[in-house]
Tab-separated table of C-alpha atoms and ligand atoms in Angstrom:
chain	number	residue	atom	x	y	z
C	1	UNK	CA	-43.310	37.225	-2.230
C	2	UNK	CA	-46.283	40.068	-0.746
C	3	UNK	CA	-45.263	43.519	-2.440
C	4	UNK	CA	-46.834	47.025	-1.947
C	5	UNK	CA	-45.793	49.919	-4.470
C	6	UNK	CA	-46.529	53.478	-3.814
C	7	UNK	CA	-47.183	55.830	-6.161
C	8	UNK	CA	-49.273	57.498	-8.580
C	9	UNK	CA	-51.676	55.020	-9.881
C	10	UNK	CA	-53.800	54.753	-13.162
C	11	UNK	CA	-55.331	52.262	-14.795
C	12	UNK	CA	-58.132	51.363	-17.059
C	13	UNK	CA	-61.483	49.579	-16.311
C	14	UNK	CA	-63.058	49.668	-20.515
C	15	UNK	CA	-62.435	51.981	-23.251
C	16	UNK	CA	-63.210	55.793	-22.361
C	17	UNK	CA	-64.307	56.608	-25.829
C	18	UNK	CA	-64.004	59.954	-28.093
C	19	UNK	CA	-66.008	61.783	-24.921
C	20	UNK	CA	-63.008	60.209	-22.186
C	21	UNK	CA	-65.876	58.909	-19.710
C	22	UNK	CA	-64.184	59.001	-16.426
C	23	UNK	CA	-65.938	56.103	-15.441
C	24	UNK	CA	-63.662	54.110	-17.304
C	25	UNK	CA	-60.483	54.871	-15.509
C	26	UNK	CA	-59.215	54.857	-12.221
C	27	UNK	CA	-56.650	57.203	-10.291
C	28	UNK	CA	-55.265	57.234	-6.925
C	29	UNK	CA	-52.768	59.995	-6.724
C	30	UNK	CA	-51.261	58.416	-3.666
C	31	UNK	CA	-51.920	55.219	-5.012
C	32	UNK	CA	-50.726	51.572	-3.515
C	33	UNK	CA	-50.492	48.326	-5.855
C	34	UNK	CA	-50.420	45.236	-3.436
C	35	UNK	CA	-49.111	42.120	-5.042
C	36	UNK	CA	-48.581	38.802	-4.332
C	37	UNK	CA	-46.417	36.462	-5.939
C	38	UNK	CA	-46.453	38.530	-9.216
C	39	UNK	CA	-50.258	38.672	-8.832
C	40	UNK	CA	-52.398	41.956	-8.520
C	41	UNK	CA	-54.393	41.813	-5.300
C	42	UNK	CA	-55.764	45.166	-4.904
C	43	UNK	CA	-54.960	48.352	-6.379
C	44	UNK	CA	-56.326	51.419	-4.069
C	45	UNK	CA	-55.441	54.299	-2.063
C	46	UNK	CA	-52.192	54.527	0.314
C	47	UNK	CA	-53.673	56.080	2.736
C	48	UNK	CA	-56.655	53.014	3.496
C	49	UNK	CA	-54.245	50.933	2.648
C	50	UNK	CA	-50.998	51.594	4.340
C	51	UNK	CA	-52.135	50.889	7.677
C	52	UNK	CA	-53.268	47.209	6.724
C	53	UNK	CA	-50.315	46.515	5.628
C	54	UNK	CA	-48.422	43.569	7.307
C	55	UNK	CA	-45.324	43.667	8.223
C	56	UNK	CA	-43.876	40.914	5.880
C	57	UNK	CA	-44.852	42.820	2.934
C	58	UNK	CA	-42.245	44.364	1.325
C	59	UNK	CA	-42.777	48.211	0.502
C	60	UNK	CA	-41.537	50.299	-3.134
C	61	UNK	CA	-41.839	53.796	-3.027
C	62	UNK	CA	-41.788	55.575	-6.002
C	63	UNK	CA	-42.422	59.200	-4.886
C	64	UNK	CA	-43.855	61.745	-8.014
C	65	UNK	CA	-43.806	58.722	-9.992
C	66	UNK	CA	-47.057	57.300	-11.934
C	67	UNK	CA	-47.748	53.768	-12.289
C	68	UNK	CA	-49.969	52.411	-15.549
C	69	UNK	CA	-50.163	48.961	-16.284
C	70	UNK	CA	-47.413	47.432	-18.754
C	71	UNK	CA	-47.591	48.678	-22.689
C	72	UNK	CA	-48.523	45.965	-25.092
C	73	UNK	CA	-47.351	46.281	-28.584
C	74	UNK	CA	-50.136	44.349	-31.001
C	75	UNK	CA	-47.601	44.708	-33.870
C	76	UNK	CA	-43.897	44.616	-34.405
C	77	UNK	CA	-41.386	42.575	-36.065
C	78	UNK	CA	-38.413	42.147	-33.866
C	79	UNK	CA	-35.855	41.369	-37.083
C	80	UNK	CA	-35.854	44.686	-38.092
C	81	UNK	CA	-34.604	46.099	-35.608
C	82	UNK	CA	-31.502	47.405	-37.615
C	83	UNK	CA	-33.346	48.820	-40.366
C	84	UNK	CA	-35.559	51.044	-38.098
C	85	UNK	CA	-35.566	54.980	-40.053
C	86	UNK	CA	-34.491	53.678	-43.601
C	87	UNK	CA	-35.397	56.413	-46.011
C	88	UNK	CA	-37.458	57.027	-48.539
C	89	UNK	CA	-39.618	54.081	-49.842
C	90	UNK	CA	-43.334	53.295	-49.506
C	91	UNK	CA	-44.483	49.324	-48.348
C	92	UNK	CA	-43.502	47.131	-51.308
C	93	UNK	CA	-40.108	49.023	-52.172
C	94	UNK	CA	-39.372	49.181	-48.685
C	95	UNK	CA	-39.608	45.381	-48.175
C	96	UNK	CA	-37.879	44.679	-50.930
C	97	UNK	CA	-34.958	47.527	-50.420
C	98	UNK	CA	-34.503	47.053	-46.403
C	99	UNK	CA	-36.642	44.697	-44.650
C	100	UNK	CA	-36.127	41.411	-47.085
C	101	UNK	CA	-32.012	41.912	-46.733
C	102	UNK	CA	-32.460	42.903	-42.906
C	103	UNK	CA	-34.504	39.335	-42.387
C	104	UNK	CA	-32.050	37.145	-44.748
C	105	UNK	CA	-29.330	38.097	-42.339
C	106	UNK	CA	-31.439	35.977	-39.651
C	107	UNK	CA	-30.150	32.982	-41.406
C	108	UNK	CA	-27.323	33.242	-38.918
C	109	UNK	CA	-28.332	31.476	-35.263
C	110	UNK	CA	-26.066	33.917	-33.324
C	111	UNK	CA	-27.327	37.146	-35.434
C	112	UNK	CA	-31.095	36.023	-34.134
C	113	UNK	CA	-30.526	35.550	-30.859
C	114	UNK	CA	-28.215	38.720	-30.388
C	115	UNK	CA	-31.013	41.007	-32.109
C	116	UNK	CA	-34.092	38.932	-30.259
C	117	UNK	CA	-31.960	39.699	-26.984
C	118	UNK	CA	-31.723	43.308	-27.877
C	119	UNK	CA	-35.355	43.590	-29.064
C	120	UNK	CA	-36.419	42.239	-25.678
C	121	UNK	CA	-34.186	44.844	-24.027
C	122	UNK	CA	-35.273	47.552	-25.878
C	123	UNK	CA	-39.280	46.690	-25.000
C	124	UNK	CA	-38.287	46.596	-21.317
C	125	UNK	CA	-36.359	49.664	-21.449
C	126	UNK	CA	-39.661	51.398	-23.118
C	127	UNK	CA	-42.047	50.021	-21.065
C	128	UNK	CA	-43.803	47.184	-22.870
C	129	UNK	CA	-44.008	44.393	-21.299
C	130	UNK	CA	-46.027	41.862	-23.776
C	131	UNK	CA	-45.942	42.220	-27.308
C	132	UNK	CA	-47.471	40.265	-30.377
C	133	UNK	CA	-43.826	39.754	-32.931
C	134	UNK	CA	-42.733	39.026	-36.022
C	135	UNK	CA	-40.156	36.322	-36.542
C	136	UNK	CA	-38.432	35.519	-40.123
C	137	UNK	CA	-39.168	32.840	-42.173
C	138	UNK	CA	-36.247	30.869	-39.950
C	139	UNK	CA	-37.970	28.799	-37.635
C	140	UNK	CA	-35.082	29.518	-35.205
C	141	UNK	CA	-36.093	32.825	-35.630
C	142	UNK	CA	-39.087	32.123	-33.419
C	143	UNK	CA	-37.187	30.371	-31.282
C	144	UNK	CA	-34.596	33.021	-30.741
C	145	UNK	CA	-37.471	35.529	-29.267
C	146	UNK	CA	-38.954	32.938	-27.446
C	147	UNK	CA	-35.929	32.644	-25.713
C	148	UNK	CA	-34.542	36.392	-24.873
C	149	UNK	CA	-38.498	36.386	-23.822
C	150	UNK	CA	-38.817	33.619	-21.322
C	151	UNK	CA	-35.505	34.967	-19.924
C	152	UNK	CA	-37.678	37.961	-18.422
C	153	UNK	CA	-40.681	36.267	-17.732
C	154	UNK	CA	-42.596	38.007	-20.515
C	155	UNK	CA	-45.720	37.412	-21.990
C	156	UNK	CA	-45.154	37.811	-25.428
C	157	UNK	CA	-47.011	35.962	-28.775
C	158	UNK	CA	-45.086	35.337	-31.695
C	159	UNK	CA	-43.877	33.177	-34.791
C	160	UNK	CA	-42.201	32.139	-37.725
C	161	UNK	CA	-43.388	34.204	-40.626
C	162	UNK	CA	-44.745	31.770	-43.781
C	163	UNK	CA	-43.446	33.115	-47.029
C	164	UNK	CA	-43.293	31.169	-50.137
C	165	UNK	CA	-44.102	33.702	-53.416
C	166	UNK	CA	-43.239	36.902	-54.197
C	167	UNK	CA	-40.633	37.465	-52.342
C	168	UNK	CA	-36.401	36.956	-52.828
C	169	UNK	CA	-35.579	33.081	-52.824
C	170	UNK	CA	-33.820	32.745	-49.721
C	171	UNK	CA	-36.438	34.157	-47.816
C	172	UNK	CA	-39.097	31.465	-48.924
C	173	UNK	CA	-40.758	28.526	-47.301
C	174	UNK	CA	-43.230	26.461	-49.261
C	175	UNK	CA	-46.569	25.012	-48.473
C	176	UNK	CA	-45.239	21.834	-46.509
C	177	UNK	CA	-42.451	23.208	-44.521
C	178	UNK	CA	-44.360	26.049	-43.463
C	179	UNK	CA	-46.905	23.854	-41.940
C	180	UNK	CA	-44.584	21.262	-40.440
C	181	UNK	CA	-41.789	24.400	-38.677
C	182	UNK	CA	-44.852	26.126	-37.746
C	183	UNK	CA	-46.646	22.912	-36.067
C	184	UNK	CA	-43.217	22.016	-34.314
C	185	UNK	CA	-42.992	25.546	-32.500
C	186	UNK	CA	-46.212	25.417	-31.633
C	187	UNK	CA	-45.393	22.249	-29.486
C	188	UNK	CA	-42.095	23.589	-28.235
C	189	UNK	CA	-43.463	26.925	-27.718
C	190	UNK	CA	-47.235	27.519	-26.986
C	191	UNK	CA	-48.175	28.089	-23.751
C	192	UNK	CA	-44.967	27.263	-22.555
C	193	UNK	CA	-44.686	29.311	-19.297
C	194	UNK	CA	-46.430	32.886	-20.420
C	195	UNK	CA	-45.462	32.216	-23.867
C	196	UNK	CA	-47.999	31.908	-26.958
C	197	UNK	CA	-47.624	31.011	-30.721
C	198	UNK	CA	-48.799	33.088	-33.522
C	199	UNK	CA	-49.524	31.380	-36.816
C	200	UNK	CA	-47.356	34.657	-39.151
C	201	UNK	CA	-48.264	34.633	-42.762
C	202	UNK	CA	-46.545	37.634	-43.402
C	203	UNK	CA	-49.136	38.531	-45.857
C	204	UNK	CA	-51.428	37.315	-48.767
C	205	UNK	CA	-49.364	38.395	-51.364
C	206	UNK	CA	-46.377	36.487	-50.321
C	207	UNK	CA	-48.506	32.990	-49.707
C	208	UNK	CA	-49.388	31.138	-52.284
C	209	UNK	CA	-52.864	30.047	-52.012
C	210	UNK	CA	-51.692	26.325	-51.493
C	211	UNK	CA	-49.537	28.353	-48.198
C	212	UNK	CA	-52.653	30.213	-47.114
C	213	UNK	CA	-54.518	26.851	-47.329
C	214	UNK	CA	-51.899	25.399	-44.538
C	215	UNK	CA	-52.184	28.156	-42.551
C	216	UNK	CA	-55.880	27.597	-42.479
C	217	UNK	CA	-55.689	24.481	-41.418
C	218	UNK	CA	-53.157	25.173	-38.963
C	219	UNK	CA	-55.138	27.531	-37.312
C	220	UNK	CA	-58.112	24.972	-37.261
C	221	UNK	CA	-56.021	22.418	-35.533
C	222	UNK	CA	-55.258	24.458	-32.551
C	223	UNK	CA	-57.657	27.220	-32.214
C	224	UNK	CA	-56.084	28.705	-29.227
C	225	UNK	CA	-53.234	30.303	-30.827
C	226	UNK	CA	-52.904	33.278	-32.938
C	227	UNK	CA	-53.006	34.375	-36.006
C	228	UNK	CA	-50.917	37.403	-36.497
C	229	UNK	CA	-50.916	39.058	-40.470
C	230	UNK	CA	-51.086	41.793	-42.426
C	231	UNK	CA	-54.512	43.720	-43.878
C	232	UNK	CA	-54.958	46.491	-46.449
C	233	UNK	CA	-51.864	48.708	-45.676
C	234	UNK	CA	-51.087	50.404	-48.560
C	235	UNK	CA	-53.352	50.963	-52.113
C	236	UNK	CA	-50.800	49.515	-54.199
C	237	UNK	CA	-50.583	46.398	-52.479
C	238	UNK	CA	-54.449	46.494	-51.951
C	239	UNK	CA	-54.484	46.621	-55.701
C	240	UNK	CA	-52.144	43.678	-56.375
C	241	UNK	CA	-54.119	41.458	-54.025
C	242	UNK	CA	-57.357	42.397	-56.291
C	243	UNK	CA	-55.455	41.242	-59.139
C	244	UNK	CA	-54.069	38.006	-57.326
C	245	UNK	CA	-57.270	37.015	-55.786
C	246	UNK	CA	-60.092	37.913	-58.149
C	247	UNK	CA	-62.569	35.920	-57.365
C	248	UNK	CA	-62.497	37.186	-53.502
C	249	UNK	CA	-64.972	40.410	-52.540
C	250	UNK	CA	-61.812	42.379	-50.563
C	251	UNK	CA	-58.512	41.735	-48.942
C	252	UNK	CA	-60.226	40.615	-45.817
C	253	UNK	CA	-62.117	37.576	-47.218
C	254	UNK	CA	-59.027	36.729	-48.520
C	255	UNK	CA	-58.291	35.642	-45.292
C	256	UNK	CA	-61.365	34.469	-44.443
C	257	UNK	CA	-61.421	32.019	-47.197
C	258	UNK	CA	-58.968	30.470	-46.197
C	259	UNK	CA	-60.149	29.999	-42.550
C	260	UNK	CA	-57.472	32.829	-41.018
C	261	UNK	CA	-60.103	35.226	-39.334
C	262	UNK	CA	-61.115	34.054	-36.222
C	263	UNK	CA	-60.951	35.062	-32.237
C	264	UNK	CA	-56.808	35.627	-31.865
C	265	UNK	CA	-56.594	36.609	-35.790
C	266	UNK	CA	-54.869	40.169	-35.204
C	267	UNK	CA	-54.039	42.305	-38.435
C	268	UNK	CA	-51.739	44.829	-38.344
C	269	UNK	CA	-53.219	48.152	-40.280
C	270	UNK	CA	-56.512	47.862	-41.489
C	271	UNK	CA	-56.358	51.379	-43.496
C	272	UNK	CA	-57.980	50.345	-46.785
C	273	UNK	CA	-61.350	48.762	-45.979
C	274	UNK	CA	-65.060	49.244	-45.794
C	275	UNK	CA	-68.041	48.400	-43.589
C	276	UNK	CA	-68.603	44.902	-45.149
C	277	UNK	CA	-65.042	44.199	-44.288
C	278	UNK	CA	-65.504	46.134	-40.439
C	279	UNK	CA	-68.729	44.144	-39.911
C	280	UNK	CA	-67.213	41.319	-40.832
C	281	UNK	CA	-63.745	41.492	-38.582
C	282	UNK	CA	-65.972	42.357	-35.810
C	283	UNK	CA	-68.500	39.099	-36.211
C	284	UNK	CA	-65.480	36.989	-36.546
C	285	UNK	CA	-63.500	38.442	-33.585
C	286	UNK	CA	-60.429	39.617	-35.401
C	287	UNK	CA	-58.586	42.559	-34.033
C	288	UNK	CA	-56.396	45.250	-35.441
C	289	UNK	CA	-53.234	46.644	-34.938
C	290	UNK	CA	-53.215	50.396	-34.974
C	291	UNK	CA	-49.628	51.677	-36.036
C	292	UNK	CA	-49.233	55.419	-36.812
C	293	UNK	CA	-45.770	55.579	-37.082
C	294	UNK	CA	-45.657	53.125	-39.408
C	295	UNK	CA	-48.626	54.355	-41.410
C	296	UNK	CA	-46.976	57.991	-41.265
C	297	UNK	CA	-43.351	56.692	-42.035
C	298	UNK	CA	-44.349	54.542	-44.821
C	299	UNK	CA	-46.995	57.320	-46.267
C	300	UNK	CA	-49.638	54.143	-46.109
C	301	UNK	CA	-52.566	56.219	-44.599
C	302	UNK	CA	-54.518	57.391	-41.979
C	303	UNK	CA	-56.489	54.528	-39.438
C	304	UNK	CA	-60.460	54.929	-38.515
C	305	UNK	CA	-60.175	54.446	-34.943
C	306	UNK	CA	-63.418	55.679	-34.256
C	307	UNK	CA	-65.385	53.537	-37.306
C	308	UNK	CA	-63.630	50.258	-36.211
C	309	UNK	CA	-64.635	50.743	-32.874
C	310	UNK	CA	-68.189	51.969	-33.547
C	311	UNK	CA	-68.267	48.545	-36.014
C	312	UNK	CA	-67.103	46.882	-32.206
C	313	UNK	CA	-63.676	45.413	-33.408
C	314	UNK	CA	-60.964	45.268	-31.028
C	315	UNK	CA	-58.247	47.497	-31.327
C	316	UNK	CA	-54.595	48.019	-30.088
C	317	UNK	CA	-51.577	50.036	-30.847
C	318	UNK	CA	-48.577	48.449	-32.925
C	319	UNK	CA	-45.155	49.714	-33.031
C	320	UNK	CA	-44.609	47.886	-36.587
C	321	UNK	CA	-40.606	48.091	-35.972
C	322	UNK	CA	-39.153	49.014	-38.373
C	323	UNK	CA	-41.916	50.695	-40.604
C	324	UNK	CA	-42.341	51.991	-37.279
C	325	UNK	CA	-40.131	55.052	-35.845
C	326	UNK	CA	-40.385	54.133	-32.739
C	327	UNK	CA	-40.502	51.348	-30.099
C	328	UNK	CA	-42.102	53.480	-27.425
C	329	UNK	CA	-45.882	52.916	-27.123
C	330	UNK	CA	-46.107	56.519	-25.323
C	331	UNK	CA	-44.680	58.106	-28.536
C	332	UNK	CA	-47.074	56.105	-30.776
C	333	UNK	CA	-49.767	57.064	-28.642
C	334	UNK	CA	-48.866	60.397	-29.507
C	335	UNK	CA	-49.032	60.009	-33.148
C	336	UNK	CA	-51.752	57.909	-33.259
C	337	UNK	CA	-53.666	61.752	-31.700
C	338	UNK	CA	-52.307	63.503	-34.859
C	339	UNK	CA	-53.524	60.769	-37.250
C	340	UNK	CA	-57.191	61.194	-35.731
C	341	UNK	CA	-56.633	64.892	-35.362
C	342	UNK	CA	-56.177	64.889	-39.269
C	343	UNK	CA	-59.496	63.284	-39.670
C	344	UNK	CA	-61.060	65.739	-37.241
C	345	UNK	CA	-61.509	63.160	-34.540
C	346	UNK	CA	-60.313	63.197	-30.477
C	347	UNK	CA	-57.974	61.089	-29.055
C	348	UNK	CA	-58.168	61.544	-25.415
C	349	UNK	CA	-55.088	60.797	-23.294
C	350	UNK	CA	-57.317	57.827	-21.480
C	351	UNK	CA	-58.637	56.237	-24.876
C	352	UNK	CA	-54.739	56.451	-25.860
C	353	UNK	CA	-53.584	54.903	-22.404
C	354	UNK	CA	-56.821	52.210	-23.145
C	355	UNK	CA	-55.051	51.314	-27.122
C	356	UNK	CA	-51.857	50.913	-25.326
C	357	UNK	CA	-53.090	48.536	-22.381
C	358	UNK	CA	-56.243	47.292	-21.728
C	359	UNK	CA	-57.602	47.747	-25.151
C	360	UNK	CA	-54.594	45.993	-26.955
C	361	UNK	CA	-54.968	43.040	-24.317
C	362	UNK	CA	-58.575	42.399	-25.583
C	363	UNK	CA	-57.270	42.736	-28.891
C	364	UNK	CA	-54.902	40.214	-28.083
C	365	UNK	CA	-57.111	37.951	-26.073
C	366	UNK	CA	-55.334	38.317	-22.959
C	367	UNK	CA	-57.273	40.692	-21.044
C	368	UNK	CA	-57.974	37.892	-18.357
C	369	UNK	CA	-54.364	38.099	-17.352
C	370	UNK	CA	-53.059	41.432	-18.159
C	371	UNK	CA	-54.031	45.137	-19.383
C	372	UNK	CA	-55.096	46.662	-15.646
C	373	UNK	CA	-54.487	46.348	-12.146
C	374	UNK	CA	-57.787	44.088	-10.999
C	375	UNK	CA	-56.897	41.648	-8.422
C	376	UNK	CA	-56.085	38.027	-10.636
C	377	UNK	CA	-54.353	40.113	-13.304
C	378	UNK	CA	-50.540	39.608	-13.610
C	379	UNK	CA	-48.547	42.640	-12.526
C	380	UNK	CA	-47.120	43.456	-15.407
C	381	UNK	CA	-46.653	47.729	-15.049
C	382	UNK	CA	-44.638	50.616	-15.663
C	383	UNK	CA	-43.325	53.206	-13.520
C	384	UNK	CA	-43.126	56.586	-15.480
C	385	UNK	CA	-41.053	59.231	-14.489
C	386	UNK	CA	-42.883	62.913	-15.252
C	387	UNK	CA	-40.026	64.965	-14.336
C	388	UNK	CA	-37.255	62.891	-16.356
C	389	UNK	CA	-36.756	65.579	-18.443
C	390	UNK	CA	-36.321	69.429	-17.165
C	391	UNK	CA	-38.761	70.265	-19.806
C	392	UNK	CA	-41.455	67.583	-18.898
C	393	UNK	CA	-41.028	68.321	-15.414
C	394	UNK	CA	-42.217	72.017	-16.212
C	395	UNK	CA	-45.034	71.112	-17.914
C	396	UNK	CA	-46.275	68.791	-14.898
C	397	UNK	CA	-46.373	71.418	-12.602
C	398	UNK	CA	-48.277	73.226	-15.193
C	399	UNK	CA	-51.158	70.712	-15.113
C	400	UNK	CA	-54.269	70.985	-13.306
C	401	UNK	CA	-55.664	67.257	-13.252
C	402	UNK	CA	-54.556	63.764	-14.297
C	403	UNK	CA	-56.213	63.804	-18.140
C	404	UNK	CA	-53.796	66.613	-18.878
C	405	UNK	CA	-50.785	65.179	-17.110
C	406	UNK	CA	-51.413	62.263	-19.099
C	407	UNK	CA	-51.622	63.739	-22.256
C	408	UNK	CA	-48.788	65.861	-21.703
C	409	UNK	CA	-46.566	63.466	-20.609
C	410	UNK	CA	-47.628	60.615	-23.933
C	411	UNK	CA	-46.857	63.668	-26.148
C	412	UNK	CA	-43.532	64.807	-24.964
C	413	UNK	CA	-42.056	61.582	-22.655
C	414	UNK	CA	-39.727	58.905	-24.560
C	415	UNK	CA	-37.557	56.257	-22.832
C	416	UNK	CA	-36.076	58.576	-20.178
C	417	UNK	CA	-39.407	58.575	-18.778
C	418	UNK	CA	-39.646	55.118	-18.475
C	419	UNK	CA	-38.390	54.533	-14.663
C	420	UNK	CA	-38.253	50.703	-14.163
C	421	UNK	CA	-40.500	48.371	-16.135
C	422	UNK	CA	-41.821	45.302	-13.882
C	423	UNK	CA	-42.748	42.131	-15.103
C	424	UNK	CA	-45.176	39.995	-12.771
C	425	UNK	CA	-43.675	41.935	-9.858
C	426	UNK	CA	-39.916	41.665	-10.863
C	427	UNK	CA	-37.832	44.889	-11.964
C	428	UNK	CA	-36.481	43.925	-15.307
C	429	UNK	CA	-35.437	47.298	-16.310
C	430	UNK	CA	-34.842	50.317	-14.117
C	431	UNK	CA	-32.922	53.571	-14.812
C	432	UNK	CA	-31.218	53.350	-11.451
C	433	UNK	CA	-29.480	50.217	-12.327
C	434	UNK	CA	-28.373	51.442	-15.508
E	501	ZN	ZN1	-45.672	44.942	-39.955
């Protein structure tokens, strides 16, 4: 099928830094986006391109509307979706209070599939169209997101998280099983259609070291999935992981010991660490998963955007649902700006529209098929609404260029803003439908 879509369009071309260089967007403010087949084959203005337009092409308008390319969500954990705003507890009391009892209820086939369907719904309906996910330790967990996934057509990375210590006994793996679930979805699941596998040990305190040894040699058996973890959250569990692991320098070469940092090894936090560690993600290719929601919610701590990129690690926003408050990448974009503002440091409405797109896909490894609109790339994109609200809609007409439209509409939009979310071409959510 040939598609145009007009509207607003803005995308990213590499990351526009503290400073915002313009050079690394571009905006068309009558903007087309041709596609064909679910493919990207030019993105440029409506008014060159209109009148090359054949007539088989099928034409969306979308007037006052803005196009960006899908969200990506480097971090969330789609079995807590019910426990989302629990009160009161920081990481290790919280997992043990609400997301442990929130997970065991996963034992159930039909709970997992109902919540992975809504999960999936709930992305679409905010925008995101790929996202890297937590499973439970119930292998059918994975394939329960897998599922409500492929049902859309989304790109999406996940797994079966490997737990076997520390953590209530019906939640627990071991060593052996672990390995074998894991290596079965992998078969069933990775790169089936636009789906990937993520090797999930949820993280090194609840692995024993025989567990973290599998997952090692997991990942060294197929190198061309992910691994998808936890890193240096929160002091007190920074502290126990000293104690556990003695004879390692820091948390990170924990995981390196064990052979789990590598291109595709994406770690969700990365708040507690120092330059040995950042040189060291950054030689390896590891990524990290910013999530200020989470890091805010969960009184965890404040990320160093701008020394983890200066160290040249890739970085992308996380959700972390349901340390998270939110599954809306626009309103994590928006604290993720008050987390750097704290620490005297800019985040631009283009660097935040970079974290939530094009920087997250190279954090993910997929920024050959998705994260902007260059011709080859999937057209994965969302169509945001500025004027879904009456009080967004006054403060767009009370912007004078694009940078503060943007910035205006990350800090005050939320899912009414979303329009219709399309997935390589397809409308799988749209307000008018609903
Ligand atoms: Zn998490």
């Amino acid at each position: 099928m040939r598609q145009a879509f007009r509207a607003s369009l803005l995308h990213c071309l590499s990351d526009p830094g503290e400073d915002s260089r313009p050079s690394a967007h571009e905006y068309f403010e009558d903007g087309l986006l041709l596609v064909d087949d679910g493919i990207v084959t030019k993105a440029g203005d409506a008014a060159a391109l209109l009148p090359e337009l054949d007539a088989d092409r099928k034409l969306c308008e979308f007037p006052g509307k803005l196009i960006v390319p899908g969200f990506i969500d480097c971090h969330v954990h789609f079995p807590q979706l019910d426990i989302i705003g629990s009160y009161g507890e920081q990481l290790l009391d919280w997992l043990h209070r609400y997301a442990y009892p929130a997970e065991a209820l996963l034992a159930d086939d039909d709970y997992a599939n109902e919540v992975a369907r809504a999960f999936v719904d709930e992305l679409l309906l905010n925008g995101t169209t790929t996202a890297l996910v937590f499973g439970t330790v119930h292998a059918h967990s994975a394939d329960a997101i897998f599922e409500a996934a492929q049902a859309h057509d989304m790109r999406l990375v996940a797994g079966k998280v490997l737990m076997d210590s520390n953590c209530p006994p019906e939640l627990r793996d071991d060593a052996v099983s672990g390995y074998r679930d894991s290596k079965q979805l992998i078969e069933r699941w990775h790169n089936n259609g636009r789906l990937g596998y993520a090797i999930t040990p949820r993280f090194a305190l609840t692995s024993s070291e025989a567990q973290l040894a599998a997952a090692g040699k997991l990942a060294a058996e197929h190198p061309d999935v992910w691994v998808h973890t936890h890193l240096a959250e929160n002091t007190e569990e920074v502290e126990e992981i000293a104690r556990l692991f003695p004879s390692r320098r820091s948390y990170l070469d924990v995981y390196e010991h064990y052979g789990l940092l590598r291109e595709r090894s994406v770690f969700a936090h990365c708040l507690h660490m120092d330059d040995t560690d950042r040189k060291t993600m950054a030689a390896r290719g590891g990524a990290a998963a910013f999530c200020p929601t989470s890091n805010l919610f969960l009184g965890s701590g404040l990320f160093d955007l701008p020394a983890m990129r200066a160290a040249g690690i890739r970085c992308g926003l996380g959700t972390d649902v349901g340390g998270g408050t939110s599954l809306s990448l626009m309103k994590t974009a928006s604290e993720a700006y008050k987390v750097l503002h704290l620490q005297e440091h800019a985040l631009p409405a283009m660097r935040a529209l970079f974290l939530a797109t094009l920087g997250a896909a190279e954090a993910l490894y997929l920024d050959d098929c998705i994260g902007n609109f260059l011709p080859g790339k999937e057209a994965d994109f969302v169509v945001l609404d500025p004027e879904a609200s009456s009080l967004t809609a006054r403060r767009a007409r009370a912007t004078s260029s694009i940078d503060e439209a943007l910035f205006a509409l990350l800090t005050l939009a939320d899912d009414r803003h979303v329009a219709a979310t399309y997935v390589r071409g397809v409308a799988r959510h749209s307000r008018q439908q609903r």
